[in-house]
XYZ file of C-alpha atoms in Angstrom:
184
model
C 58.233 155.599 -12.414
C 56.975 152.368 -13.701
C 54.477 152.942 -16.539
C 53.134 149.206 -16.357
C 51.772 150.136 -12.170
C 49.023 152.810 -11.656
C 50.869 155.234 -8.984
C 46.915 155.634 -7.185
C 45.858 152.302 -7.456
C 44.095 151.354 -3.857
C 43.964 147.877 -2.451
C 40.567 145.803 -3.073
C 39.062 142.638 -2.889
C 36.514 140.530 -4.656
C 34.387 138.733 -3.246
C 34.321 135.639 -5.286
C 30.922 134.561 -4.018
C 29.029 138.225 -4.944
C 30.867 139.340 -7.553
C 31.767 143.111 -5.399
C 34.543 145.312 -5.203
C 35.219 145.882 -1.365
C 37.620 148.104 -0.214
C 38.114 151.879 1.361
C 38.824 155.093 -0.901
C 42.355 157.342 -1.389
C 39.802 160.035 -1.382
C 37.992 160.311 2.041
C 38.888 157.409 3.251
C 35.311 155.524 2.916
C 35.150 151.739 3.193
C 32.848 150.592 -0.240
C 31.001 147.092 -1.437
C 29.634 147.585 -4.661
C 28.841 145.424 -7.098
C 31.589 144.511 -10.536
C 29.087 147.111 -12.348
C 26.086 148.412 -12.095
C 23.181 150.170 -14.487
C 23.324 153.698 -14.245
C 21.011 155.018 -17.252
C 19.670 153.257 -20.571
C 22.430 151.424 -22.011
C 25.020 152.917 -19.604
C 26.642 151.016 -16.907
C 30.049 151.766 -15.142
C 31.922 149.913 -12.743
C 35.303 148.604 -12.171
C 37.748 145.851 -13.467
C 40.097 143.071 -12.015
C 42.058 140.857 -14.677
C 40.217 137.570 -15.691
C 37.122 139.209 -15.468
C 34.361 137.919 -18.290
C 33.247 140.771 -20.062
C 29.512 140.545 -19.781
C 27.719 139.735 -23.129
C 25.274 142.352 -22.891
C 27.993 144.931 -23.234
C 28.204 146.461 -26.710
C 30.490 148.875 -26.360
C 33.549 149.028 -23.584
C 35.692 152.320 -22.587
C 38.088 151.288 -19.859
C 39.844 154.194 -17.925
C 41.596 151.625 -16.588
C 44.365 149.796 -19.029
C 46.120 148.094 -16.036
C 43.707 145.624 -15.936
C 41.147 144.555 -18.717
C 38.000 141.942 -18.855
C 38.570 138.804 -20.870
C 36.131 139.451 -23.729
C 34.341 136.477 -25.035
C 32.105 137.753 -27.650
C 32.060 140.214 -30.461
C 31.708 144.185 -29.134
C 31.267 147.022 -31.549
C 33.850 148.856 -30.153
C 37.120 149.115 -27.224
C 38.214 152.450 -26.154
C 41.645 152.447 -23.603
C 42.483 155.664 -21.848
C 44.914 156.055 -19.339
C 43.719 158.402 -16.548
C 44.794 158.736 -12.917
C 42.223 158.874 -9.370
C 44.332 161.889 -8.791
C 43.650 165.804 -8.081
C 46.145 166.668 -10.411
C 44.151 164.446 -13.430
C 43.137 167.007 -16.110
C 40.474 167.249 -18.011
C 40.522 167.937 -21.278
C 39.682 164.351 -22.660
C 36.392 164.472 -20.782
C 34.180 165.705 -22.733
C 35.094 163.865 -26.010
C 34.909 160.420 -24.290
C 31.627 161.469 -22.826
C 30.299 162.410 -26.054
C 31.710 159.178 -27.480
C 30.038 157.181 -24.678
C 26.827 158.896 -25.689
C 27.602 157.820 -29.761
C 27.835 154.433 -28.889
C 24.926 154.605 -26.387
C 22.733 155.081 -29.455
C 23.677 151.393 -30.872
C 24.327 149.514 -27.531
C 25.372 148.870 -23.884
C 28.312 150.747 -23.373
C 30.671 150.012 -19.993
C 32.838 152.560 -18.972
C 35.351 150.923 -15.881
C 37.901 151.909 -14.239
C 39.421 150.268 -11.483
C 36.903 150.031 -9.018
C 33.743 152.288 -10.435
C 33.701 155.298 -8.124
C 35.794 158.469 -9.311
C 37.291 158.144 -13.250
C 34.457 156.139 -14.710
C 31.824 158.205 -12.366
C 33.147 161.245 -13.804
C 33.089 160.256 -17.492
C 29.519 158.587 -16.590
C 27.882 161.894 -15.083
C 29.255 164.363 -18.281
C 27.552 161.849 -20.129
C 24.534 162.213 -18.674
C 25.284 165.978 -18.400
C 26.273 166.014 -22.126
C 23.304 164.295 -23.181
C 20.690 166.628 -21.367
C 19.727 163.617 -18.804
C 20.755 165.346 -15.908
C 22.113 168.737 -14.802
C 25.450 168.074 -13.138
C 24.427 167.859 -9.608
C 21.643 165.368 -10.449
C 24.500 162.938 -12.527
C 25.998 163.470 -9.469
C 23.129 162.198 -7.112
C 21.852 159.699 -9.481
C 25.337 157.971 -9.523
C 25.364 157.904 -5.903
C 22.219 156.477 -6.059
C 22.743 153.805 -8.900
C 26.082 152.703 -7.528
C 27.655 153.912 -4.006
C 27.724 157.096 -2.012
C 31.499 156.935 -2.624
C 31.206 157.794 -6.632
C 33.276 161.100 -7.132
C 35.017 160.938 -3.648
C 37.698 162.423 -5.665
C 36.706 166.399 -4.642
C 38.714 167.854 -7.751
C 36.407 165.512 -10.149
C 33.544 166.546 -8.280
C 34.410 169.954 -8.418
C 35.078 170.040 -12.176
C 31.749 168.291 -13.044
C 29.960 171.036 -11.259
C 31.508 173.967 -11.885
C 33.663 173.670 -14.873
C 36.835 174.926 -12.610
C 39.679 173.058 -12.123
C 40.923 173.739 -8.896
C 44.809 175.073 -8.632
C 47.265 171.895 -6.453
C 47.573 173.094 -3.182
C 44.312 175.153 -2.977
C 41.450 174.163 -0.907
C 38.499 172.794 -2.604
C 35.419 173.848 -1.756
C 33.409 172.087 1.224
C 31.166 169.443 0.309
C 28.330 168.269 2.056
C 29.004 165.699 4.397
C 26.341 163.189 3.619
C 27.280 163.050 -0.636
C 29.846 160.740 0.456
């Protein structure tokens, strides 16, 4: 296996003219547009990442899930935090807590972007035990607030969904519990 290639990376597009991700999920299938990145809460915004990509100035603070690719940064950010982590059911989750706290320090001093490829599952999950974390949501509000702020599609990944709301990772090759149809 290549380290240097992401082994669940999914095709997208941008859209040169609106600045939006566009493509369809590994998880469900379900075609998305969003936008680069979008504002979830106060000074918390998550989205995804192609190469070449200006870092927006109002960013303070920049956690990327997603070390294949990486914004060009132009200005001076307090601080860059690089985790590798997979769109995969098999992604644990022990480092999720500490970036969300982390994501909640720096929210204190600053805009803080978490990314990972294209915004929906990684960077939605870190995003909603944030919110979680920081008592501005229970988990299935992050949840719908997320799917409000950014695309029905956030945590199409059922194991990440699972985990946010119940705490249980689910065992490979088990069935996950049945979402409702209309969450994404």
């Amino acid at each position: 296996m290549n380290d240097n290639l992401d082994p669940t990376a999914i095709d997208i597009e941008i859209d040169p003219m609106r600045q939006h991700l566009v493509g369809i999920t590994a998880h469900g299938h379900i075609p998305f547009d969003v936008p680069v990145i979008s504002e979830i809460a106060p000074n918390l915004w998550q989205g995804g990442c192609r190469s070449g990509l200006v870092l927006p100035e109002f960013v303070t603070h920049l956690v990327s899930l997603y070390p294949w690719e990486q914004y060009e940064v132009c200005h001076a950010i307090g601080t860059e935090m690089y985790v590798r982590m997979y769109d995969s059911c098999e992604q644990g989750f022990e480092q999720v807590d500490a970036l969300a706290d982390w994501v909640n320090s720096c929210r204190r001093t600053g805009t803080v972007l978490v990314h990972c490829q294209v915004g929906l599952n990684r960077s939605s999950l870190v995003a909603a035990r944030a919110l979680v974390l920081s008592g501005e949501a229970d988990p299935p509000g992050a949840v719908a607030l997320l799917r409000e702020r950014r695309s029905a599609a956030c945590l199409c990944n059922e194991a990440f969904e699972t985990w946010l709301l119940t705490g249980k990772v689910v065992p490979e090759g088990s069935a996950l519990p049945a979402s409702d149809p209309g969450d994404a």
